[in-house]
Coordinates of C-alpha atoms in Angstrom, one line a residue:
Chain A
M10 CA 108.4 80.7 164.0
S11 CA 107.6 80.3 160.3
K12 CA 109.7 81.7 157.5
A13 CA 110.2 85.5 157.5
K14 CA 108.6 87.4 154.6
I15 CA 110.6 90.5 155.2
S16 CA 113.8 90.5 157.3
V17 CA 115.4 93.8 158.3
S18 CA 118.9 93.7 159.6
N19 CA 120.9 96.6 161.1
L20 CA 118.9 99.2 159.2
K21 CA 120.0 102.7 159.8
L22 CA 118.4 105.8 158.2
W23 CA 119.4 109.4 158.2
Y24 CA 117.3 112.5 157.2
G25 CA 120.2 114.8 156.4
N26 CA 122.5 114.5 159.4
N27 CA 119.8 113.4 161.7
E28 CA 119.9 109.6 162.4
A29 CA 116.2 108.5 162.6
L30 CA 116.7 104.8 162.8
H31 CA 119.7 103.4 164.8
G32 CA 120.2 99.9 163.4
I33 CA 116.9 98.0 163.4
D34 CA 116.7 94.2 163.3
V35 CA 113.3 92.7 162.9
E36 CA 111.6 89.9 161.0
F37 CA 108.1 90.1 159.6
Q38 CA 106.3 86.8 159.3
A39 CA 104.4 85.8 156.2
K40 CA 100.6 86.0 156.4
K41 CA 100.6 87.6 159.8
V42 CA 99.7 91.0 161.0
T43 CA 102.5 92.9 162.7
A44 CA 101.7 96.1 164.5
L45 CA 104.3 98.8 164.9
I46 CA 103.7 101.0 168.0
G47 CA 105.5 103.7 169.7
P48 CA 105.3 107.5 170.4
S49 CA 105.3 110.0 167.5
G50 CA 108.7 110.5 166.0
C51 CA 110.0 107.1 167.1
G52 CA 110.7 105.9 163.6
K53 CA 107.9 103.4 163.0
S54 CA 106.4 105.2 159.9
T55 CA 110.0 105.7 158.7
L56 CA 110.6 102.0 159.0
L57 CA 107.4 101.2 157.2
R58 CA 108.3 103.5 154.3
C59 CA 111.6 101.8 154.0
L60 CA 109.9 98.5 153.2
N61 CA 108.7 99.7 149.8
R62 CA 111.3 102.4 149.4
M63 CA 108.8 105.3 149.6
N64 CA 111.7 107.1 151.4
D65 CA 113.6 107.2 148.1
R66 CA 111.8 110.4 147.1
I67 CA 112.7 112.3 150.3
V68 CA 115.6 114.7 149.7
G69 CA 118.6 114.0 152.0
C70 CA 117.3 110.6 153.1
R71 CA 120.0 107.9 153.3
V72 CA 119.6 104.3 154.2
D73 CA 122.2 101.7 155.3
G74 CA 121.6 98.1 156.2
N75 CA 119.7 95.2 154.7
V76 CA 116.0 94.8 153.9
L77 CA 115.4 91.3 152.5
L78 CA 112.0 90.5 150.8
D79 CA 111.8 86.8 150.3
G80 CA 115.6 86.7 150.7
N81 CA 116.3 89.4 148.1
D82 CA 117.8 92.7 149.1
I83 CA 115.3 95.4 148.0
Y84 CA 118.0 98.1 148.2
A85 CA 120.2 96.2 145.7
P86 CA 121.1 98.3 142.6
D87 CA 119.3 96.0 140.2
V88 CA 115.9 96.2 142.0
D89 CA 113.1 97.9 140.1
V90 CA 111.3 100.1 142.5
V91 CA 108.2 99.9 140.4
E92 CA 108.1 96.1 140.7
L93 CA 108.9 96.3 144.4
R94 CA 105.9 98.5 145.0
T95 CA 103.6 96.2 143.2
N96 CA 104.8 93.4 145.6
V97 CA 104.6 95.7 148.6
G98 CA 101.5 97.8 148.5
M99 CA 100.8 100.7 150.8
V100 CA 97.7 102.2 152.4
F101 CA 98.1 105.7 153.8
Q102 CA 96.9 107.5 156.9
K103 CA 94.5 109.8 155.1
P104 CA 92.3 108.1 152.6
N105 CA 93.6 109.2 149.2
P106 CA 91.5 107.9 146.4
F107 CA 92.3 109.4 143.0
P108 CA 89.8 112.1 142.0
K109 CA 88.4 109.6 139.4
S110 CA 85.6 107.0 139.4
I111 CA 85.7 104.0 141.7
Y112 CA 86.3 101.8 138.7
E113 CA 89.2 103.8 137.5
N114 CA 90.7 103.9 140.9
I115 CA 90.9 100.1 140.9
V116 CA 92.0 99.5 137.4
Y117 CA 94.6 102.3 137.3
A118 CA 97.6 100.4 138.6
P119 CA 96.9 97.0 136.9
Q120 CA 96.5 99.0 133.7
I121 CA 99.8 100.8 133.9
H122 CA 101.6 97.6 134.8
G123 CA 99.8 95.7 132.0
M124 CA 98.5 93.1 134.3
V125 CA 95.0 92.7 132.8
D126 CA 93.4 93.0 129.4
K127 CA 90.1 94.8 128.8
T128 CA 88.0 91.7 129.4
G129 CA 89.6 91.0 132.8
M130 CA 88.9 94.4 134.2
D131 CA 85.4 94.0 135.4
E132 CA 86.2 90.8 137.1
L133 CA 89.3 92.4 138.7
V134 CA 87.3 95.3 140.0
E135 CA 84.7 93.0 141.5
T136 CA 87.2 90.7 143.2
S137 CA 89.3 93.6 144.6
L138 CA 86.2 95.4 145.9
R139 CA 84.9 92.2 147.4
K140 CA 88.1 91.4 149.1
A141 CA 88.0 94.9 150.6
S142 CA 84.4 94.3 151.8
I143 CA 83.1 97.3 150.0
W144 CA 81.6 95.6 146.9
D145 CA 78.0 95.6 148.2
E146 CA 78.2 99.3 149.1
V147 CA 79.5 100.5 145.7
K148 CA 78.5 98.0 143.1
D149 CA 75.7 100.3 141.8
K150 CA 77.9 103.3 141.5
L151 CA 81.2 102.1 140.1
H152 CA 81.4 105.1 137.8
E153 CA 80.8 107.7 140.4
P154 CA 83.9 109.5 141.8
G155 CA 85.7 107.6 144.5
T156 CA 86.1 110.9 146.4
A157 CA 82.3 111.1 147.0
L158 CA 82.4 108.1 149.3
S159 CA 82.5 108.4 153.1
G160 CA 86.0 108.4 154.8
G161 CA 85.7 104.7 155.8
Q162 CA 84.5 103.7 152.4
Q163 CA 87.3 105.7 150.8
Q164 CA 89.9 103.9 152.9
R165 CA 88.5 100.5 152.0
L166 CA 88.5 101.7 148.3
C167 CA 92.2 102.5 148.8
I168 CA 92.8 99.0 150.2
A169 CA 90.9 97.5 147.3
R170 CA 93.1 99.6 145.0
T171 CA 96.2 98.2 146.7
I172 CA 94.9 94.6 146.5
A173 CA 94.2 95.0 142.8
V174 CA 97.9 94.8 141.9
K175 CA 98.1 91.5 143.8
P176 CA 100.8 92.4 146.3
D177 CA 102.3 89.9 148.9
V178 CA 102.7 92.5 151.5
I179 CA 100.4 95.4 152.5
L180 CA 101.9 98.3 154.5
M181 CA 99.3 100.4 156.4
D182 CA 100.3 103.7 157.9
E183 CA 97.8 104.4 160.6
P184 CA 94.9 103.4 158.3
C185 CA 92.2 104.2 160.8
S186 CA 93.5 107.4 162.4
A187 CA 91.1 109.6 160.2
L188 CA 88.1 107.3 160.7
D189 CA 85.3 107.0 163.2
P190 CA 84.9 103.9 165.5
I191 CA 82.4 102.2 163.2
A192 CA 84.6 102.6 160.1
T193 CA 87.6 101.6 162.1
A194 CA 85.8 98.4 163.2
K195 CA 85.1 97.6 159.6
I196 CA 88.8 98.1 158.6
E197 CA 89.9 95.9 161.5
E198 CA 87.5 93.2 160.4
L199 CA 88.9 93.5 156.9
I200 CA 92.5 93.3 158.1
D201 CA 91.6 90.1 159.9
E202 CA 90.2 88.6 156.7
L203 CA 93.1 89.8 154.5
K204 CA 95.8 88.2 156.6
S205 CA 95.0 84.8 155.2
E206 CA 96.4 86.0 151.9
Y207 CA 98.7 88.9 152.7
T208 CA 101.5 89.8 155.0
I209 CA 100.3 93.0 156.8
I210 CA 102.5 95.5 158.6
M211 CA 100.6 98.4 160.2
V212 CA 101.6 101.4 162.2
T213 CA 99.0 102.4 164.8
H214 CA 98.7 104.7 167.7
N215 CA 95.8 102.8 169.1
M216 CA 96.9 100.2 171.6
Q217 CA 93.6 98.4 171.6
Q218 CA 93.7 98.2 167.9
A219 CA 97.2 96.7 168.0
A220 CA 96.0 94.2 170.6
R221 CA 92.9 93.3 168.7
V222 CA 94.2 92.8 165.2
S223 CA 97.9 92.0 165.3
D224 CA 99.8 88.7 165.8
H225 CA 103.1 90.4 166.5
T226 CA 103.9 93.8 167.9
A227 CA 107.0 95.8 167.7
F228 CA 107.6 98.7 170.1
F229 CA 109.8 101.5 168.9
Y230 CA 111.2 104.3 170.9
M231 CA 113.6 107.1 169.7
G232 CA 114.6 105.2 166.6
D233 CA 115.3 102.0 168.4
L234 CA 113.3 98.7 168.4
I235 CA 112.8 98.2 172.1
E236 CA 110.8 95.0 172.1
F237 CA 109.3 92.7 169.5
G238 CA 107.2 89.6 170.1
N239 CA 103.8 88.0 170.1
T240 CA 101.1 90.6 170.7
S241 CA 99.7 88.6 173.6
D242 CA 103.1 88.6 175.3
I243 CA 103.8 92.2 174.7
F244 CA 100.5 93.3 176.1
T245 CA 100.4 90.9 179.0
K246 CA 104.0 90.5 180.1
P247 CA 106.3 93.0 178.5
Q248 CA 110.0 92.4 179.1
Q249 CA 111.0 96.0 179.0
Q250 CA 110.1 98.7 181.5
Q251 CA 109.6 101.3 178.6
T252 CA 107.2 99.0 176.8
E253 CA 105.1 98.5 179.9
D254 CA 105.1 102.2 180.6
Y255 CA 104.0 103.0 177.1
I256 CA 101.2 100.4 176.7
T257 CA 99.8 101.3 180.1
G258 CA 99.8 105.0 179.1
R259 CA 102.4 106.2 181.6
F260 CA 104.3 108.1 178.9
G261 CA 104.3 108.8 175.2
Chain B
M21 CA 86.5 137.7 180.9
S22 CA 86.8 141.1 179.3
S23 CA 84.8 144.0 180.7
P24 CA 81.8 145.3 178.7
S25 CA 83.6 148.5 177.8
N26 CA 86.5 146.4 176.4
L27 CA 84.0 144.4 174.3
K28 CA 82.4 147.6 173.0
R29 CA 85.7 148.9 171.9
R30 CA 86.5 145.7 170.1
Y31 CA 83.2 145.8 168.2
R32 CA 83.9 149.4 167.3
A33 CA 87.3 148.6 166.0
D34 CA 85.8 145.8 163.9
K35 CA 83.3 148.2 162.5
R36 CA 85.9 150.8 161.8
F37 CA 88.0 148.3 159.9
K38 CA 85.1 147.2 157.9
L39 CA 84.4 150.8 156.9
Y40 CA 87.9 151.4 155.8
G41 CA 87.6 148.4 153.6
I42 CA 84.4 149.6 152.1
A43 CA 85.8 153.1 151.6
A44 CA 88.8 151.6 149.7
I45 CA 86.6 149.6 147.4
A46 CA 84.3 152.6 146.8
F47 CA 87.3 154.7 146.0
S48 CA 88.7 152.3 143.4
L49 CA 85.2 151.8 142.0
C50 CA 85.0 155.5 141.4
F51 CA 88.3 155.5 139.5
L52 CA 87.2 152.5 137.4
T53 CA 83.8 154.1 136.6
F54 CA 85.5 157.3 135.7
F55 CA 87.9 155.5 133.4
F56 CA 85.2 153.5 131.6
V57 CA 82.8 156.4 131.2
D58 CA 85.7 158.6 129.9
I59 CA 87.0 155.9 127.5
I60 CA 83.6 154.7 126.3
G61 CA 82.3 158.3 125.9
K62 CA 85.3 159.2 123.8
A63 CA 85.2 156.0 121.8
I64 CA 81.6 156.0 120.8
P65 CA 81.8 158.7 118.2
A66 CA 84.5 156.7 116.4
F67 CA 82.0 154.0 115.6
E68 CA 80.1 156.5 113.4
Q69 CA 81.5 158.1 110.3
A70 CA 80.2 160.9 108.0
Y71 CA 79.5 160.0 104.4
I72 CA 78.8 162.7 101.8
Q73 CA 76.9 162.5 98.6
V74 CA 78.9 164.0 95.7
P75 CA 78.3 164.1 91.9
V76 CA 81.2 162.1 90.4
T77 CA 82.0 162.9 86.8
Y78 CA 83.9 160.1 85.1
N79 CA 86.1 161.8 82.6
E80 CA 89.6 161.4 81.0
A81 CA 91.1 163.9 83.3
L82 CA 90.5 161.9 86.5
K83 CA 92.9 159.2 85.2
S84 CA 95.8 161.5 85.9
N85 CA 94.3 163.7 88.6
Y86 CA 91.5 162.1 90.6
N87 CA 90.5 165.5 92.1
K88 CA 89.1 166.4 88.7
A89 CA 86.2 163.9 89.2
I90 CA 84.3 166.1 91.5
P91 CA 83.3 169.8 91.6
K92 CA 85.9 172.1 93.3
A93 CA 83.5 172.9 96.1
Y94 CA 83.5 169.3 97.3
R95 CA 87.3 168.7 97.0
R96 CA 88.1 169.7 100.6
L97 CA 85.1 167.8 102.0
V98 CA 85.6 164.3 100.5
S99 CA 88.3 161.9 101.7
K100 CA 91.2 161.3 99.4
A101 CA 90.7 157.6 100.3
F102 CA 87.6 157.7 98.2
L103 CA 88.9 159.8 95.4
R104 CA 92.0 157.6 94.8
T105 CA 89.8 154.6 94.1
L106 CA 88.1 156.3 91.2
P107 CA 90.8 155.7 88.5
Q108 CA 90.7 152.0 89.2
K109 CA 86.9 152.0 89.2
L110 CA 86.8 153.7 85.8
E111 CA 89.3 151.2 84.5
A112 CA 87.2 148.3 85.7
H113 CA 84.0 149.9 84.3
P114 CA 84.9 151.8 81.1
E115 CA 81.2 152.2 80.3
L116 CA 81.0 154.9 83.1
L117 CA 83.2 157.3 81.0
G118 CA 81.4 160.5 80.3
T119 CA 78.7 160.0 82.9
T120 CA 78.0 161.8 86.1
Q121 CA 76.7 159.8 89.0
P122 CA 75.7 160.9 92.5
E123 CA 77.8 158.7 94.9
W124 CA 78.2 158.3 98.6
A125 CA 81.8 159.1 99.5
L126 CA 83.7 158.9 102.7
A127 CA 83.8 162.4 104.1
N128 CA 87.0 164.1 105.1
H129 CA 87.8 163.8 108.8
R130 CA 87.4 167.6 109.2
V131 CA 83.8 167.4 108.0
D132 CA 83.2 164.4 110.3
Q133 CA 84.6 166.1 113.4
F134 CA 82.8 169.4 112.6
L135 CA 79.4 167.7 112.5
K136 CA 80.3 165.8 115.7
Q137 CA 80.9 169.2 117.1
H138 CA 84.3 168.4 118.4
E139 CA 86.7 171.2 119.3
G140 CA 89.6 171.5 116.9
H141 CA 87.9 169.9 113.9
G142 CA 90.0 172.1 111.6
L143 CA 87.2 172.7 109.0
K144 CA 87.8 176.1 107.4
K145 CA 85.1 178.8 108.1
K146 CA 84.1 179.1 104.4
Y147 CA 83.0 175.4 104.2
R148 CA 81.1 175.3 107.4
S149 CA 77.7 176.7 106.2
K150 CA 77.9 174.5 103.1
V151 CA 78.5 171.4 105.2
E152 CA 75.6 172.3 107.5
Q153 CA 73.4 172.9 104.6
L154 CA 74.3 169.5 103.0
Y155 CA 73.6 167.9 106.4
Q156 CA 70.2 169.5 106.5
E157 CA 69.5 168.2 103.0
D158 CA 70.5 164.7 104.0
K159 CA 73.4 164.9 101.5
I160 CA 75.6 164.0 104.5
E161 CA 74.8 161.1 106.7
F162 CA 76.4 159.1 109.5
R163 CA 76.9 155.4 109.0
F164 CA 78.5 152.7 111.1
N165 CA 82.2 153.1 110.7
A166 CA 83.0 149.7 109.2
N167 CA 86.4 151.0 108.0
F168 CA 87.6 151.1 111.5
F169 CA 87.5 147.3 111.6
S170 CA 88.3 146.6 108.0
R171 CA 91.3 148.9 107.3
G172 CA 94.8 149.3 108.6
D173 CA 96.4 152.5 109.8
S174 CA 96.2 155.5 107.5
K175 CA 97.5 159.0 107.4
M176 CA 93.9 160.1 106.6
A177 CA 92.2 159.9 109.9
E178 CA 88.8 159.1 108.5
N179 CA 90.3 156.0 106.8
A180 CA 92.4 154.7 109.7
G181 CA 91.4 151.3 111.3
V182 CA 92.6 148.7 113.6
L183 CA 92.6 145.7 111.3
A184 CA 96.4 145.6 110.7
A185 CA 97.1 146.1 114.4
V186 CA 94.6 143.3 115.4
M187 CA 96.1 140.9 112.9
G188 CA 99.6 141.9 114.1
S189 CA 98.5 141.2 117.7
V190 CA 97.0 137.9 116.7
L191 CA 100.2 136.7 115.0
V192 CA 102.4 138.0 117.8
L193 CA 100.2 136.3 120.4
L194 CA 100.2 133.0 118.4
I195 CA 104.0 133.0 118.3
T196 CA 104.2 133.8 122.0
I197 CA 101.8 131.0 122.8
L198 CA 103.6 128.4 120.6
V199 CA 107.0 129.3 122.1
A200 CA 106.3 130.3 125.7
V201 CA 103.6 127.8 126.8
P202 CA 105.4 124.5 125.9
I203 CA 108.8 125.7 127.1
G204 CA 107.4 127.3 130.2
V205 CA 105.2 124.4 131.2
M206 CA 108.0 121.8 130.5
T207 CA 110.5 123.9 132.5
A208 CA 108.1 124.1 135.5
I209 CA 107.3 120.4 135.4
Y210 CA 111.0 119.5 135.3
L211 CA 111.9 121.9 138.1
E212 CA 109.0 120.9 140.3
E213 CA 108.7 117.1 139.7
F214 CA 112.0 115.8 138.5
A215 CA 114.9 118.1 139.3
P216 CA 117.0 117.4 142.4
D217 CA 116.8 120.1 145.0
N218 CA 120.3 121.4 145.0
K219 CA 122.2 124.7 144.8
F220 CA 122.0 124.7 141.0
T221 CA 118.2 124.4 140.8
Q222 CA 117.8 126.8 143.7
A223 CA 119.9 129.4 141.7
I224 CA 117.7 128.8 138.7
E225 CA 114.6 129.3 140.8
V226 CA 115.8 132.6 142.3
N227 CA 116.7 133.8 138.8
I228 CA 113.4 132.9 137.3
N229 CA 111.6 134.8 140.1
N230 CA 113.8 137.8 139.4
L231 CA 113.2 137.7 135.7
A232 CA 109.5 138.0 136.3
A233 CA 110.1 141.3 137.9
I234 CA 112.5 143.1 135.6
P235 CA 111.3 146.0 133.4
S236 CA 109.8 144.7 130.2
I237 CA 111.8 147.1 128.0
L238 CA 114.9 145.1 128.9
Y239 CA 113.3 142.1 127.1
G240 CA 113.1 144.3 124.1
L241 CA 116.8 144.9 124.2
L242 CA 117.4 141.2 124.7
G243 CA 115.1 140.4 121.7
L244 CA 116.9 143.0 119.6
A245 CA 120.3 141.6 120.4
I246 CA 119.4 137.9 120.0
F247 CA 116.6 137.5 117.5
I248 CA 117.3 140.4 115.2
N249 CA 121.1 140.9 115.4
V250 CA 122.2 137.4 115.9
M251 CA 119.5 135.2 114.4
G252 CA 118.6 137.6 111.7
V253 CA 114.8 137.7 112.2
P254 CA 113.4 140.6 110.2
R255 CA 112.9 143.8 112.2
S256 CA 109.3 144.9 113.0
S257 CA 108.1 141.4 112.1
A258 CA 105.5 139.5 114.2
L259 CA 108.1 136.8 114.6
A260 CA 110.6 139.2 116.3
G261 CA 107.8 140.6 118.5
G262 CA 106.3 137.2 119.4
L263 CA 109.7 135.8 120.4
T264 CA 110.5 138.8 122.4
L265 CA 107.2 138.6 124.3
A266 CA 107.7 134.9 124.7
L267 CA 110.9 135.7 126.6
M268 CA 109.0 138.1 128.7
T269 CA 106.1 135.7 129.4
L270 CA 108.2 132.6 130.2
P271 CA 108.9 133.4 133.9
V272 CA 105.3 134.2 134.5
I273 CA 104.2 130.9 133.0
I274 CA 106.9 129.0 134.8
I275 CA 106.0 130.5 138.2
S276 CA 102.2 130.0 137.8
T277 CA 102.7 126.4 136.5
R278 CA 104.9 125.6 139.5
A279 CA 102.4 127.0 141.9
A280 CA 99.7 124.9 140.2
L281 CA 101.8 121.8 140.4
R282 CA 102.6 122.5 144.1
S283 CA 98.9 122.8 144.9
V284 CA 98.3 119.2 144.0
P285 CA 98.1 117.3 147.3
Q286 CA 101.1 115.2 148.2
S287 CA 98.7 112.4 149.1
I288 CA 97.7 111.9 145.5
R289 CA 101.4 111.5 144.5
D290 CA 101.9 109.1 147.4
A291 CA 99.0 107.0 146.3
A292 CA 100.3 106.7 142.8
Y293 CA 103.9 106.1 143.8
G294 CA 102.6 103.5 146.3
L295 CA 101.0 101.6 143.5
G296 CA 104.2 101.5 141.6
A297 CA 103.7 104.3 139.1
S298 CA 106.9 105.7 137.7
N299 CA 107.8 109.4 138.1
L300 CA 106.6 110.2 134.6
Q301 CA 103.3 108.3 135.1
V302 CA 102.6 110.1 138.4
V303 CA 103.1 113.4 136.6
M304 CA 101.2 112.6 133.4
H305 CA 98.3 110.7 134.9
H306 CA 97.7 112.4 138.2
V307 CA 99.5 115.6 138.8
L308 CA 99.1 117.3 135.4
P309 CA 95.4 116.7 135.1
L310 CA 94.8 118.2 138.6
A311 CA 97.1 121.1 137.9
F312 CA 95.8 121.7 134.4
P313 CA 93.2 124.4 135.3
G314 CA 95.8 126.4 137.2
I315 CA 98.4 126.1 134.4
L316 CA 95.8 127.2 131.9
T317 CA 94.7 130.2 134.0
G318 CA 98.3 131.2 134.7
S319 CA 99.2 131.0 131.0
I320 CA 96.2 133.0 129.8
I321 CA 96.9 135.7 132.4
G322 CA 100.6 135.8 131.3
L323 CA 99.6 136.0 127.6
A324 CA 97.0 138.7 128.3
Q325 CA 99.8 140.6 130.0
A326 CA 102.0 140.1 126.9
M327 CA 99.2 141.2 124.7
G328 CA 98.9 144.6 126.4
E329 CA 102.7 145.1 126.4
T330 CA 104.2 147.9 124.3
A331 CA 107.6 148.7 125.6
P332 CA 109.6 145.7 124.4
L333 CA 107.9 145.9 121.0
L334 CA 109.1 149.5 120.5
I335 CA 112.7 148.2 120.7
V336 CA 112.2 145.5 118.0
G337 CA 110.6 148.1 115.7
M338 CA 106.9 147.2 116.0
M339 CA 105.7 150.7 116.5
A340 CA 105.6 151.3 112.8
Y341 CA 103.1 152.8 110.3
I342 CA 101.4 149.6 109.0
P343 CA 98.6 150.3 106.5
E344 CA 98.2 146.7 105.4
A345 CA 97.5 143.7 107.6
P346 CA 100.6 141.5 107.7
S347 CA 100.2 138.4 105.5
S348 CA 103.1 136.4 107.2
I349 CA 105.0 136.4 110.4
L350 CA 108.0 137.9 108.6
N351 CA 106.2 141.0 107.3
A352 CA 106.4 144.2 109.2
A353 CA 103.5 144.4 111.7
T354 CA 102.3 146.4 114.6
V355 CA 100.1 145.5 117.6
L356 CA 97.1 147.1 119.2
P357 CA 98.8 148.9 122.1
A358 CA 101.5 150.2 119.8
Q359 CA 98.7 151.4 117.4
V360 CA 97.0 153.2 120.2
Y361 CA 100.2 154.8 121.2
T362 CA 100.9 156.0 117.6
W363 CA 97.4 157.5 117.3
S364 CA 97.6 159.2 120.6
S365 CA 100.5 161.3 119.4
E366 CA 98.8 162.3 116.1
S367 CA 97.6 165.9 116.0
M368 CA 94.4 165.5 114.0
R369 CA 91.3 165.6 116.2
A370 CA 89.8 162.5 114.6
F371 CA 92.6 160.4 115.9
E372 CA 91.6 161.2 119.5
E373 CA 88.4 159.2 119.2
R374 CA 90.2 156.5 117.4
T375 CA 92.7 156.2 120.2
A376 CA 89.8 155.7 122.6
A377 CA 88.2 153.2 120.3
G378 CA 91.5 151.3 120.0
I379 CA 91.8 151.2 123.8
L380 CA 88.2 149.9 123.9
V381 CA 89.0 147.1 121.5
L382 CA 92.1 146.2 123.4
L383 CA 90.1 146.2 126.7
V384 CA 87.4 144.0 125.2
V385 CA 90.0 141.5 124.0
L386 CA 91.9 141.5 127.3
L387 CA 88.7 141.2 129.4
S388 CA 87.5 138.3 127.1
L389 CA 90.8 136.5 127.7
N390 CA 90.5 136.9 131.4
A391 CA 86.9 135.8 131.3
L392 CA 88.0 132.8 129.3
A393 CA 90.6 132.0 132.0
V394 CA 88.0 132.1 134.7
Y395 CA 85.6 130.0 132.7
L396 CA 88.2 127.3 131.9
R397 CA 89.3 127.2 135.5
K398 CA 85.7 126.5 136.6
R399 CA 85.1 124.1 133.8
F400 CA 88.1 121.8 134.4
E401 CA 88.4 122.1 138.2
V402 CA 88.4 118.7 139.8
R403 CA 86.8 118.6 143.2
W404 CA 87.6 116.1 145.9

């Protein structure tokens, strides 16, 4: 296996007194797509949100263990969360463009981080939208509100917005669950293109999607990582009974 | 499957409920109509005022006794407010000395009320035929009552106006806005977006909710104790009133601002945090702009409420006789609702229509403020 981009070791997480993750050990490979699957409440979204510390804002949430991004602990006291999140971007379940123009949606984050000057903006907007395969659809209406787009387009706009800050890792939390099959196919196609440049970790409830787009798959159950391996192995010859039951639809 | 009779009963219940609703609305509309018809009906005469043509003789005697300027027969018909201006007029125009001019003078409130055929006008019997005759001869005419808008309070009913009270209300409201809105909005933003959720902030929250519900007169006592007794703000001043009302409005603004902030979807905050925006940037760039219409509406409603408030202002001495519009926030002032209250307890008949007219002015101002709130909400609402 190639070098791990993110390596998680013995990660435990509590919401109040409720332990949601019971010591997770997993490594995410650079420039690969890793799918996190498992029944609702198994901790896969929680783990995902640990990777860019979105859980920080949840009251009563406590984390123990190590998450190393390129060998650096992201929970170390000297880590700037703002910088971390520009390296580890996130796409959410429900498309959530800002109620501003498409253009402003893209340039917002680079602007607040001082990444580009005025002249670089147009170019940045174009490359980001192109990478998210939505440029051709919106190039004539860049100054119209992003919220006026269709759901699938909004989600690709959100991906473009994430790409605009040039992250290494993109976290996707069920990015297609609010979309129809055609929009889903486009996002999957996009994920396939993006993995040449970015490390992608996605949570999905759709087994076929995990099988189609991911290189590695991690199966979670009740806050434990049950099985992790190459997607082809997990789906064809799972080592654990629980994994087999889940992917064949016998429970969960 | 429900049986047909069951279905019929359900439809009937629906219909009945709808009728109850309509009846309730009709009932409240009746009250509202009655209220408006009554107030407007009583207020309309106040916008007209009788003026009387009198021969004014400019002589030496009027310098010491202005009554000497007009014939005895007119002295009980003309307002003193007119007569007392004569000595100054003569001083300004010495060439008038020794001449007699016919002049239009503000009529006494008794004459005014008598001609408006109001009960209790108080005009003595011996003057009545004379007044009627003058009216027939067009020596008395009704004009638009500009004094009502250009004068302050007066003991002479015909000369009393709302200007001082309006100016007082404006000053008080300005101070309330300047104090309550920034403090209230900042408090709400801190509590909602920055403060940790612990016992202390929960206690603050409960207390703010309670403060919004306590009788407003207690704020008057608080204002008296803090602003006047401790901080030495002049009694009856717009500053004292404005600060007191700011205390009263704060909880309302805090609560409505928090509600507006809470109504901004979490997904927008997630999106901004996910892009690496700091707490302050998320609030300033995303949450506040979306919550702005709600904050604005809440603040305007709170201020409108403060503007109609009387009780706390009584305690800080704002129910005073104020004939001159206050020129600074430290001068003694009164406000519209307090002025209405003062007039309503006057015995002279002419004050009754002024009370109604004062209420009308107050209503117009409050309805305009509420309309402004609705307009601004529509104007700034962001749809997504």
